[in-house]
XYZ file of C-alpha atoms in Angstrom:
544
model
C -27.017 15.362 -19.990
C -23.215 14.981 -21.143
C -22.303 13.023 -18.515
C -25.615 10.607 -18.773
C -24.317 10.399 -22.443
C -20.639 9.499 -21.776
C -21.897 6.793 -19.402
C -23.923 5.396 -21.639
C -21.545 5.333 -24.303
C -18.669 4.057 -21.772
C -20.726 1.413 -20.668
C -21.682 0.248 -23.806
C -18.072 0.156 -25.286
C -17.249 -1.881 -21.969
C -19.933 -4.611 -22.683
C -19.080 -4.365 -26.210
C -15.525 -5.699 -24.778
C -17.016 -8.686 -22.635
C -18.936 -10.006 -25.581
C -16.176 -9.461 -28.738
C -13.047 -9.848 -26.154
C -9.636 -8.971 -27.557
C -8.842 -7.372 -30.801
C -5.365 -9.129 -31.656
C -5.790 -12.528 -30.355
C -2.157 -13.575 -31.280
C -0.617 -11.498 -28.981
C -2.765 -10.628 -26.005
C -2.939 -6.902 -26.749
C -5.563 -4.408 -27.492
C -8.066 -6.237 -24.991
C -10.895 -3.921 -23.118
C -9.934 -4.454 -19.466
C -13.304 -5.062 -17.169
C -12.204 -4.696 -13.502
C -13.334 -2.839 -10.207
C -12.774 -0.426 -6.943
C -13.613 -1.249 -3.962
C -14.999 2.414 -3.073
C -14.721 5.676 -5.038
C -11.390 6.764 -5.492
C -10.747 9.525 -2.703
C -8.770 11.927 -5.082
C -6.121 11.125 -8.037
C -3.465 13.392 -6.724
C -0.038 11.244 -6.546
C 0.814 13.330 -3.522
C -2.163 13.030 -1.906
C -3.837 9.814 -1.803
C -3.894 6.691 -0.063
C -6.321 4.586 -0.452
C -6.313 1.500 -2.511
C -9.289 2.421 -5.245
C -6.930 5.490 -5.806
C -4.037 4.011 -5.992
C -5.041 1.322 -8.746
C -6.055 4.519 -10.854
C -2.785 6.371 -10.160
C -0.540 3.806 -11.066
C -2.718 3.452 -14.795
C -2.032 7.261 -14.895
C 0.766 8.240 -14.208
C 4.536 7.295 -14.615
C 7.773 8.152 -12.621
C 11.350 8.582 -12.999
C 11.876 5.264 -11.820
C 10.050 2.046 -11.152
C 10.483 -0.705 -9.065
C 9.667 -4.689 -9.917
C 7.925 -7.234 -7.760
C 11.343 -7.840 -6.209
C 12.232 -4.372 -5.507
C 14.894 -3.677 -8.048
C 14.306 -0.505 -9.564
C 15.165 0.803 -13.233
C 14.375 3.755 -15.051
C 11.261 4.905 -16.755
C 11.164 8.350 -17.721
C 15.015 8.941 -16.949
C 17.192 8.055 -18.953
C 19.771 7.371 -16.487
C 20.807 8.726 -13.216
C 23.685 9.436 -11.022
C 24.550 9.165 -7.392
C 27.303 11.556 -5.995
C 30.341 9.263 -4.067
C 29.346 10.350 -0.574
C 25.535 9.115 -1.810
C 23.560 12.172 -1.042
C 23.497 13.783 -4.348
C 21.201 12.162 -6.995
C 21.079 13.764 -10.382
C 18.419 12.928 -12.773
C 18.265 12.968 -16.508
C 15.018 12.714 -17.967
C 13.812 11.215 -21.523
C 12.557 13.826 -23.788
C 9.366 11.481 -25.238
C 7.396 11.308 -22.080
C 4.306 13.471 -22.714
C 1.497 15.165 -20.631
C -1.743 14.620 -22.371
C -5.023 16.432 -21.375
C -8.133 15.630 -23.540
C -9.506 19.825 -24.233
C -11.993 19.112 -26.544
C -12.998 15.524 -25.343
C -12.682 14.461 -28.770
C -10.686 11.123 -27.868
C -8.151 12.276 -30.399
C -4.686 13.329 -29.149
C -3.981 16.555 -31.077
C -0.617 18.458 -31.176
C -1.850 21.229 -29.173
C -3.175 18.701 -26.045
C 0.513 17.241 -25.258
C 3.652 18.619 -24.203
C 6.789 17.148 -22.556
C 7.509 16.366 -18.753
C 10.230 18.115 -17.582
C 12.448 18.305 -14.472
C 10.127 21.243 -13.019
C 7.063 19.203 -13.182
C 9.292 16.812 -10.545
C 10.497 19.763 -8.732
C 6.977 21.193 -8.002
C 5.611 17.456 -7.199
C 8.238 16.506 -4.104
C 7.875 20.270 -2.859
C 3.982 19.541 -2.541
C 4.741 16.554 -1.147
C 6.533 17.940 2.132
C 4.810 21.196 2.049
C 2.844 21.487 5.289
C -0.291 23.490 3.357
C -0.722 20.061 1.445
C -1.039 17.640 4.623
C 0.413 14.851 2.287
C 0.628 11.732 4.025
C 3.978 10.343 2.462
C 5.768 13.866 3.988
C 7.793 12.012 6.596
C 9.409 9.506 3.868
C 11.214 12.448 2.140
C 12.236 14.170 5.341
C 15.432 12.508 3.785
C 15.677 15.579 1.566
C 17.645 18.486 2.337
C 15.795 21.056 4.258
C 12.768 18.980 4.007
C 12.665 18.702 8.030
C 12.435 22.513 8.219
C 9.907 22.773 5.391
C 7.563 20.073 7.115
C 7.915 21.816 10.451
C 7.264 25.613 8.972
C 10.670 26.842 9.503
C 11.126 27.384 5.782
C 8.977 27.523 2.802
C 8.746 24.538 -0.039
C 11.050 26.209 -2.396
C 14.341 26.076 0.087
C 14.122 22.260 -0.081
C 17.162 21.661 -2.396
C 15.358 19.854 -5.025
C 16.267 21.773 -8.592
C 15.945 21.858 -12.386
C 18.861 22.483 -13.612
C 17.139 22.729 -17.060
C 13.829 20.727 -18.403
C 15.499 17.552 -18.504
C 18.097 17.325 -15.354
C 16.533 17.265 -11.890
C 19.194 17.343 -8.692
C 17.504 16.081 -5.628
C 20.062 16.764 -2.428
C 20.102 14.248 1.105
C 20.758 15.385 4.597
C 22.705 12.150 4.264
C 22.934 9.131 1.979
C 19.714 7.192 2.159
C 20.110 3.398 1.003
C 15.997 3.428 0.217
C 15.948 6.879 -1.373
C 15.591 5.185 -4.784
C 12.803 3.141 -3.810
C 10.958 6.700 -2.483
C 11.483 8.293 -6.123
C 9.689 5.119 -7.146
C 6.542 5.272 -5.237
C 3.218 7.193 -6.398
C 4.272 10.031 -4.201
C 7.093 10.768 -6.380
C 4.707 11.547 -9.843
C 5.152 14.265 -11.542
C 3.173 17.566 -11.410
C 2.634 20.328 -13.886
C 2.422 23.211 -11.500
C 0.182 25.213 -14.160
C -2.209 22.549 -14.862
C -2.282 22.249 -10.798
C -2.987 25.863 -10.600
C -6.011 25.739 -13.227
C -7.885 23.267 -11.545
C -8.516 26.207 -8.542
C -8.071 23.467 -5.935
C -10.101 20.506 -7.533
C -6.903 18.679 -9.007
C -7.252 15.209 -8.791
C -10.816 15.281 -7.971
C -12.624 14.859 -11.578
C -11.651 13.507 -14.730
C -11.060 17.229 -15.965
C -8.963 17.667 -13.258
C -6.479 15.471 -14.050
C -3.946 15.065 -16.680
C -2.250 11.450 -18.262
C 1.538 11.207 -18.207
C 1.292 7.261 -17.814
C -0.133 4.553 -19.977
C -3.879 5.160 -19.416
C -6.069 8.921 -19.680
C -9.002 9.278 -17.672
C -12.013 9.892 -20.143
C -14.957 9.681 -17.873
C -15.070 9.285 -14.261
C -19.208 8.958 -12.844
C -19.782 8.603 -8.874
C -23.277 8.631 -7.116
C -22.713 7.295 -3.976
C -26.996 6.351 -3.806
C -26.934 5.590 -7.076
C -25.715 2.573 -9.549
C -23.340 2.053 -12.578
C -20.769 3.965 -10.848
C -17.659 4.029 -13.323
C -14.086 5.287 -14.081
C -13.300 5.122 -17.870
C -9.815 5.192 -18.905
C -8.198 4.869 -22.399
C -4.510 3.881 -23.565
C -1.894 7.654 -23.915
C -0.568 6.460 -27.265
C 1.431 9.424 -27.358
C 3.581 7.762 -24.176
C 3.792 3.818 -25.861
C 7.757 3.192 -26.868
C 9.452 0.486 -26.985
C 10.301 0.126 -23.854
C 6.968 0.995 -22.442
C 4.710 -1.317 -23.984
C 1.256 -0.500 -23.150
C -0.536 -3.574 -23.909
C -4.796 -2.982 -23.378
C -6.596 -0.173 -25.338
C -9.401 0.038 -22.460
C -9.665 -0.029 -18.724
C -13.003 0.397 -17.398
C -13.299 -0.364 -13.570
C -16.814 -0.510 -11.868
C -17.076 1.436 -8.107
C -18.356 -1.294 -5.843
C -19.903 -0.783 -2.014
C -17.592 -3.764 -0.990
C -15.453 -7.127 -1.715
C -18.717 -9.137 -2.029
C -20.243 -7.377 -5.170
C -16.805 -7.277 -6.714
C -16.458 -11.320 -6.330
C -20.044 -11.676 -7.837
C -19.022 -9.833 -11.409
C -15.997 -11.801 -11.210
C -18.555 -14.767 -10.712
C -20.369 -13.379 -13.633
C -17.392 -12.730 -16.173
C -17.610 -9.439 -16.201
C -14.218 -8.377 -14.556
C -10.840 -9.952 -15.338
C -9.363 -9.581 -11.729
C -9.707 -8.524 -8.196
C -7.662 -8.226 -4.873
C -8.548 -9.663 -1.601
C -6.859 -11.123 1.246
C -9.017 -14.714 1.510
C -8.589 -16.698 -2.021
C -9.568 -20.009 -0.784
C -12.198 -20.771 -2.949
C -9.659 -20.054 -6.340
C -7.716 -22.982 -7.523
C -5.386 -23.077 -9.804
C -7.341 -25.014 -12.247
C -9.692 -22.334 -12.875
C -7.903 -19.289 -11.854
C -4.490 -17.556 -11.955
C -3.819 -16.895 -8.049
C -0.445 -14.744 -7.027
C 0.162 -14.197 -3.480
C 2.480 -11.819 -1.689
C 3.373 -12.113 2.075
C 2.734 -9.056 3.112
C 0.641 -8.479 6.245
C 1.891 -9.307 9.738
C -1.208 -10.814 11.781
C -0.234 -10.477 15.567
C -1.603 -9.736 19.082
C -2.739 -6.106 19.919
C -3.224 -5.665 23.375
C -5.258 -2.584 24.595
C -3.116 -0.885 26.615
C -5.253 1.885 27.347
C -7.565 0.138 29.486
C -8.667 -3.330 31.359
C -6.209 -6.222 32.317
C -3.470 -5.662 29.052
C -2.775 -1.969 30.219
C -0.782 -3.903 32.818
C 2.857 -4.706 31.310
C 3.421 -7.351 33.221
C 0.254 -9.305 32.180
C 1.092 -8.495 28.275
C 4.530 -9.579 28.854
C 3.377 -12.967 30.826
C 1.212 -13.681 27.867
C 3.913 -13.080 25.183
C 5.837 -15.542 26.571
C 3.063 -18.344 26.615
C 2.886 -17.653 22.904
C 4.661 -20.612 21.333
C 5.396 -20.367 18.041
C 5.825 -23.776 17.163
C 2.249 -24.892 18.058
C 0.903 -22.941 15.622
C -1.722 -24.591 13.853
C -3.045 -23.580 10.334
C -4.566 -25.538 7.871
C -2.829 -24.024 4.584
C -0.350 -21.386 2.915
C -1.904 -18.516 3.343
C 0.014 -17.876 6.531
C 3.402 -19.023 8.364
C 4.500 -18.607 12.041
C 5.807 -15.144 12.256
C 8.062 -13.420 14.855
C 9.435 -10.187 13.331
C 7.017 -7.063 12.622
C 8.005 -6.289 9.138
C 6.723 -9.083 6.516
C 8.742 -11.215 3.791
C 7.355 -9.337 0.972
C 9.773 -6.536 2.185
C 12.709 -6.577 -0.241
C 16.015 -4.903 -0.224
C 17.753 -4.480 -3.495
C 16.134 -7.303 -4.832
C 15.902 -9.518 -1.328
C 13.619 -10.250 1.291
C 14.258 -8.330 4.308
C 13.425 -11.669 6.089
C 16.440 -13.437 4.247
C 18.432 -10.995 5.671
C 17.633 -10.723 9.001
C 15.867 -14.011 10.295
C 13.405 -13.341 12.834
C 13.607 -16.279 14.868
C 16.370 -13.694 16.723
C 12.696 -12.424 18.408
C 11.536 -15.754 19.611
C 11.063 -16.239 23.447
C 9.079 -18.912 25.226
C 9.313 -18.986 29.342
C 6.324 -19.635 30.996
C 8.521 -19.870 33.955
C 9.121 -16.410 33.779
C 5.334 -15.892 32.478
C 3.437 -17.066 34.802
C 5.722 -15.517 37.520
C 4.831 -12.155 36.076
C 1.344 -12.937 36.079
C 0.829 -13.563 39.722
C 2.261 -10.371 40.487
C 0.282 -8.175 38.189
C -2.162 -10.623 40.136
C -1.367 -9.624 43.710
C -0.497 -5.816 42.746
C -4.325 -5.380 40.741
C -6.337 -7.223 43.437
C -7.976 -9.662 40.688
C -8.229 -13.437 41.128
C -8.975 -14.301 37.495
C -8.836 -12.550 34.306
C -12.682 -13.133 32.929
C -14.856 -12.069 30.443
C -11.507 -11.677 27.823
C -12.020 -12.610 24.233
C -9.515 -11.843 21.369
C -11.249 -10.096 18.571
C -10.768 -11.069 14.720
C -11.463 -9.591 11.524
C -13.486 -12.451 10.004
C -12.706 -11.196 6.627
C -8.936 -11.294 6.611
C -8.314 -14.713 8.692
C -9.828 -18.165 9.614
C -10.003 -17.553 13.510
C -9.372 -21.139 14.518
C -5.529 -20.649 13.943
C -5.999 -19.441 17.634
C -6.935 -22.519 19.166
C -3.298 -23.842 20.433
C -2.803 -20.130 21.859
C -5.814 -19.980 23.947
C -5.095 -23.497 25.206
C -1.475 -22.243 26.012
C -3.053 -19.392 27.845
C -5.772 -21.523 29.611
C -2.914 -24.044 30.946
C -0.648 -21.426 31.797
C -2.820 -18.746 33.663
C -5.896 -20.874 33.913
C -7.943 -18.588 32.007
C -10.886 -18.717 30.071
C -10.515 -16.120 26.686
C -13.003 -16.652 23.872
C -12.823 -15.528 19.848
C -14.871 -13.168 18.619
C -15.253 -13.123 14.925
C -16.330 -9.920 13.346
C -16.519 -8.153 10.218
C -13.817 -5.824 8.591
C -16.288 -3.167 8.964
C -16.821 -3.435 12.971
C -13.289 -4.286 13.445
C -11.668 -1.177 12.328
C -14.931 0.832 14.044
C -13.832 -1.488 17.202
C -10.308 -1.434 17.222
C -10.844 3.059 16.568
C -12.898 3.357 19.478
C -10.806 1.002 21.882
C -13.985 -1.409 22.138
C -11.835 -4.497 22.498
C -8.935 -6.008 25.088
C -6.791 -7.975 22.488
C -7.306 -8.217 18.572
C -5.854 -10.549 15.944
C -4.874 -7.196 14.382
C -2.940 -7.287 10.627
C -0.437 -4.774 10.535
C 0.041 -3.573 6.973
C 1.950 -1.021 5.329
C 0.746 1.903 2.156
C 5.116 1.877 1.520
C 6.907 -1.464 0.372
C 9.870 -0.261 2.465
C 10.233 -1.820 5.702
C 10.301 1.694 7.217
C 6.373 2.152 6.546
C 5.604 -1.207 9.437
C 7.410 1.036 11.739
C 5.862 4.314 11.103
C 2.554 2.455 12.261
C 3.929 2.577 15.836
C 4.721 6.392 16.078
C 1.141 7.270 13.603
C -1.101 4.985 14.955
C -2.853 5.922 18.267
C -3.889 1.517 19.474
C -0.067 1.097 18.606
C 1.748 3.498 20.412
C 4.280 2.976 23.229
C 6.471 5.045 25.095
C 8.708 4.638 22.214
C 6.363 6.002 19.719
C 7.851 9.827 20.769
C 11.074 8.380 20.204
C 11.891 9.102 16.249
C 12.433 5.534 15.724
C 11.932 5.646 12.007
C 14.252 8.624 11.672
C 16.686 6.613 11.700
C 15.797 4.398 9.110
C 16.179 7.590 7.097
C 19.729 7.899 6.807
C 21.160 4.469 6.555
C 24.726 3.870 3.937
C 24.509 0.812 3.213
C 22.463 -2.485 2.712
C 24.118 -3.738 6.258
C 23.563 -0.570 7.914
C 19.986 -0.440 7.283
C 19.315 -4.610 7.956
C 21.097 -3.638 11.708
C 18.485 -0.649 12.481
C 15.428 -2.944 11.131
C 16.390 -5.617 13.774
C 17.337 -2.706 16.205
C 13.645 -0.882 16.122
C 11.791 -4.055 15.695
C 13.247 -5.800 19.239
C 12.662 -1.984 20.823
C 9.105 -2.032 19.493
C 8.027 -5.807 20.225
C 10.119 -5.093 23.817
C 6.775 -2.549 24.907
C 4.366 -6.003 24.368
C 1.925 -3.829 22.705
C 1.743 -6.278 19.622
C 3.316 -9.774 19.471
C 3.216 -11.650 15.952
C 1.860 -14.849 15.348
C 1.563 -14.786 11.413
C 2.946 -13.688 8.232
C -0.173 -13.391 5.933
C -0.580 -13.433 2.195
C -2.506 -11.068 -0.042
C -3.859 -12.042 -3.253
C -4.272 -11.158 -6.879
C -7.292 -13.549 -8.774
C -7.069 -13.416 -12.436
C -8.793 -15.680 -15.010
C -6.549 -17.831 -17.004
C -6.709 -16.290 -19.947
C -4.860 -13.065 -18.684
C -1.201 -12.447 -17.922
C 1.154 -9.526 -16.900
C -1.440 -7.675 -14.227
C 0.902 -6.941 -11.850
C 0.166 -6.343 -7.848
C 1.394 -4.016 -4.906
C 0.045 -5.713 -2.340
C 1.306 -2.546 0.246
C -0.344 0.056 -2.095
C -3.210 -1.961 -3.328
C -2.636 -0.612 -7.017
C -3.236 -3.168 -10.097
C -1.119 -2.131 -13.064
C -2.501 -3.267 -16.576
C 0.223 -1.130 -17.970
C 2.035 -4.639 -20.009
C -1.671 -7.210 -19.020
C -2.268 -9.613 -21.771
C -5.264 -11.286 -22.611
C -5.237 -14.648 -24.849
C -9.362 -15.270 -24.439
């Protein structure tokens, strides 16, 4: 009965918002956010989760040390300042004294003295050891292998507490690097990197992050009711603005966020149809003009050609190689911005102190054409396979993330080089993932994304993900991406793995991609991660 009760009242607080709108019109503030997840939020532990519905939530409820902009330049949040030791693999911590834990006991919506208490450099400390301790199967481990005796601690060899991450007292945290890590700032700025209270954590008994009273606010936004009935309807996570946490230089700007759990992208266009939510993500905003609608892109998917390699014609080298080199770039057709010719795995919207990894290191460094060479190749496999023809071949494409007819100048290129007949077929997101799991296709117009805004995470995919795997996948690639000095240093491995990797012919890009944030008009400051998927409303504005 409570929680039929606090639905009802949440939901009728949220439509309350819709119909009076925002309480200071002059300056955008105090507005009741309506928005939406696509799916339930698998679990609101920092360390744990990785899905985009989660990650939205997260970022509204937590804060970190640090924080990085849309450009990748990171500043402090709740430190104060921090050091890095000359040979870079010391980095030294001091934390603000007014960031607070809050945890609602009563459920009275009033934050009393007894329901906050500061963050310290021990709620840090417990946070990255759960992070790379085996027991917790976190998937962001790897990334903060960096750490001193992480390696061992991932592998077993040691326990969690020999990783040489201390608290010196509450408010100075030491974190010590196998060696100096160029991107080790950008880690401590990720979700992953949240703090922890290790009793809270203990008093859940194993259900932390799981239900609103299993979860605690050290961010801008509490959770005050979280309802899920996956048959059911009016599925809703509640959240409120931590008042305690607001300073001056952490505005938090709306008093409400209250996000609907949709099925799928279709129902969550429809409220924003209706009015009813102020924003959404997707990766197809063709329909939004600017006119109406507030639309802010990010480049941050890398569309290309997965071969199968496990099976049929492409598990042949030779025949993936002959049709890489048929691939030409410059008779790409596509109709409008939502995607460029591409020839480099990791995506523009990588940055590097504050640049795009693609300003840095241009990509046409990749770019090959020989059909010389190609069909050459081809004949061989050819002769070797005892085929005449390759038949029966069509490229398969997610429907929902790309207009399939940007393939028509690279099937024609195929037909004239190999005289070959391969057809599209369009699908939807659903049946392509199922498809491309299962090894149910022979090539796919597959987009390669990342959960990590660091370049590193695009080539993780090759070592973690079974359809992408080469012979280099055993390799460590990414390792050594982990201990990079300097800006230079880590631009020369990028190019380095990236030619290894697109070497095998087990994906060859065609496309840099955008994803998009839709907002009304009347709303400003919602900020994006297009790699995460989280939607901060931490500063939005609303002028309706």
């Amino acid at each position: 009965m409570k929680k039929i009760l606090l639905l009802v009242l949440a939901s009728a607080v949220f439509m309350g918002a819709v119909s009076c709108g925002n309480d200071d019109r002059g300056s955008g503030t105090g507005h009741h956010y309506g928005a939406a997840l696509c799916g339930n939020p698998e679990s609101l532990d920092p360390q744990f989760a990785d899905d985009s519905s989660s990650a939205t939530v997260i970022k509204n409820l937590y804060s970190g040390l640090v924080t990085a902009d849309e450009y990748g330049n990171i500043t402090c949040c709740n430190a104060v300042s921090y050091d890095i030791s000359p040979d870079g693999t010391v980095y030294t911590f001091n934390l603000r004294d007014d960031n607070y834990w809050y945890f609602d006991k009563n459920e009275d919506d009033i934050i009393d003295d007894d329901e906050v208490f500061p963050v310290t450099a021990d709620d840090y400390v417990f946070a990255l050891r759960r992070v790379i301790d085996p027991v917790m199967q976190s998937p962001y481990a790897e990334y903060f292998s960096c750490i001193k005796g992480a390696e061992k601690v991932i592998s077993g060899e040691i326990p969690a507490e020999n990783a040489e991450i201390y608290a010196l007292d509450n408010y100075t945290l030491v974190i010590v690097l196998e060696s100096a890590n160029v991107e080790f700032l950008r880690l401590m700025a990720s979700q992953a990197a949240m703090p922890c209270n290790r009793d809270f954590f203990y008093s859940t008994k194993g259900r932390y992050g799981l239900d609103y009273r299993s979860v605690m606010s050290n961010g801008a936004f509490y959770v005050y009711q979280w309802f899920y009935d996956p048959y059911g309807v009016n599925n809703i996570l509640y959240m409120r603005k931590n008042k305690k946490n607001q300073r001056e230089d952490f505005e938090i700007s709306p008093n409400y966020l209250s996000f609907t759990i949709e099925k799928n992208e279709d129902d969550i266009r429809q409220l924003f149809r209706n009015g009813e939510i102020e924003c959404f993500t997707t990766l197809d905003a063709e329909s939004y003009n600017s006119r109406k609608y507030t639309v802010s892109s990010s480049r941050s998917i890398t569309l290309g050609i997965l071969f199968n390699t496990k099976t049929g014609y492409f598990s042949n080298p030779d025949i993936r190689k002959a049709f890489a080199l048929t691939t030409r770039k410059d008779n790409l057709t596509y109709e409008n911005d939502d995607i460029c010719t591409a020839d480099g795995i990791i995506p523009p919207a990588v940055t590097i102190l504050g640049r795009s990894y693609r300003e840095l290191s241009a990509d046409s460094i990749f770019r090959k054409y020989d059909n010389v060479e190609a069909v050459e190749l081809f004949d061989r496999a050819k002769k070797n396979a005892g085929f005449d023809k390759v038949k029966n071949v069509r490229v398969l494409v997610n429907a929902d993330t790309v207009n399939s007819a940007c393939m028509e100048s690279i099937l024609k290129e195929w037909k004239d080089c190999f005289d070959c007949e391969i057809g599209i077929e369009d699908v939807s997101a659903e049946d392509f993932d199922r498809r491309i799991s299962e090894g149910g296709y022979d090539m796919a117009l597959y987009p390669l994304k990342a959960d990590f805004s660091g370049g590193i995470s695009f080539i993780k995919a090759f070592e973690e993900k079974d359809f992408l795997k080469n012979k280099l996948s055993e390799t460590g690639l990414s390792e050594t991406l982990m201990n990079c000095t300097s800006i230079n240093d880590l631009v020369e491995k990028y190019q380095t793995a990236e030619k290894l990797i697109l070497d095998e012919f087990v994906f060859v890009p065609l496309f840099y991609k955008n994803s998009y944030l839709i907002t009304g008009v009347d709303n400003e400051e919602i900020k994006y991660d297009s790699f995460s998927g989280a939607v901060d409303y931490r500063t939005a504005k609303n002028y309706s």
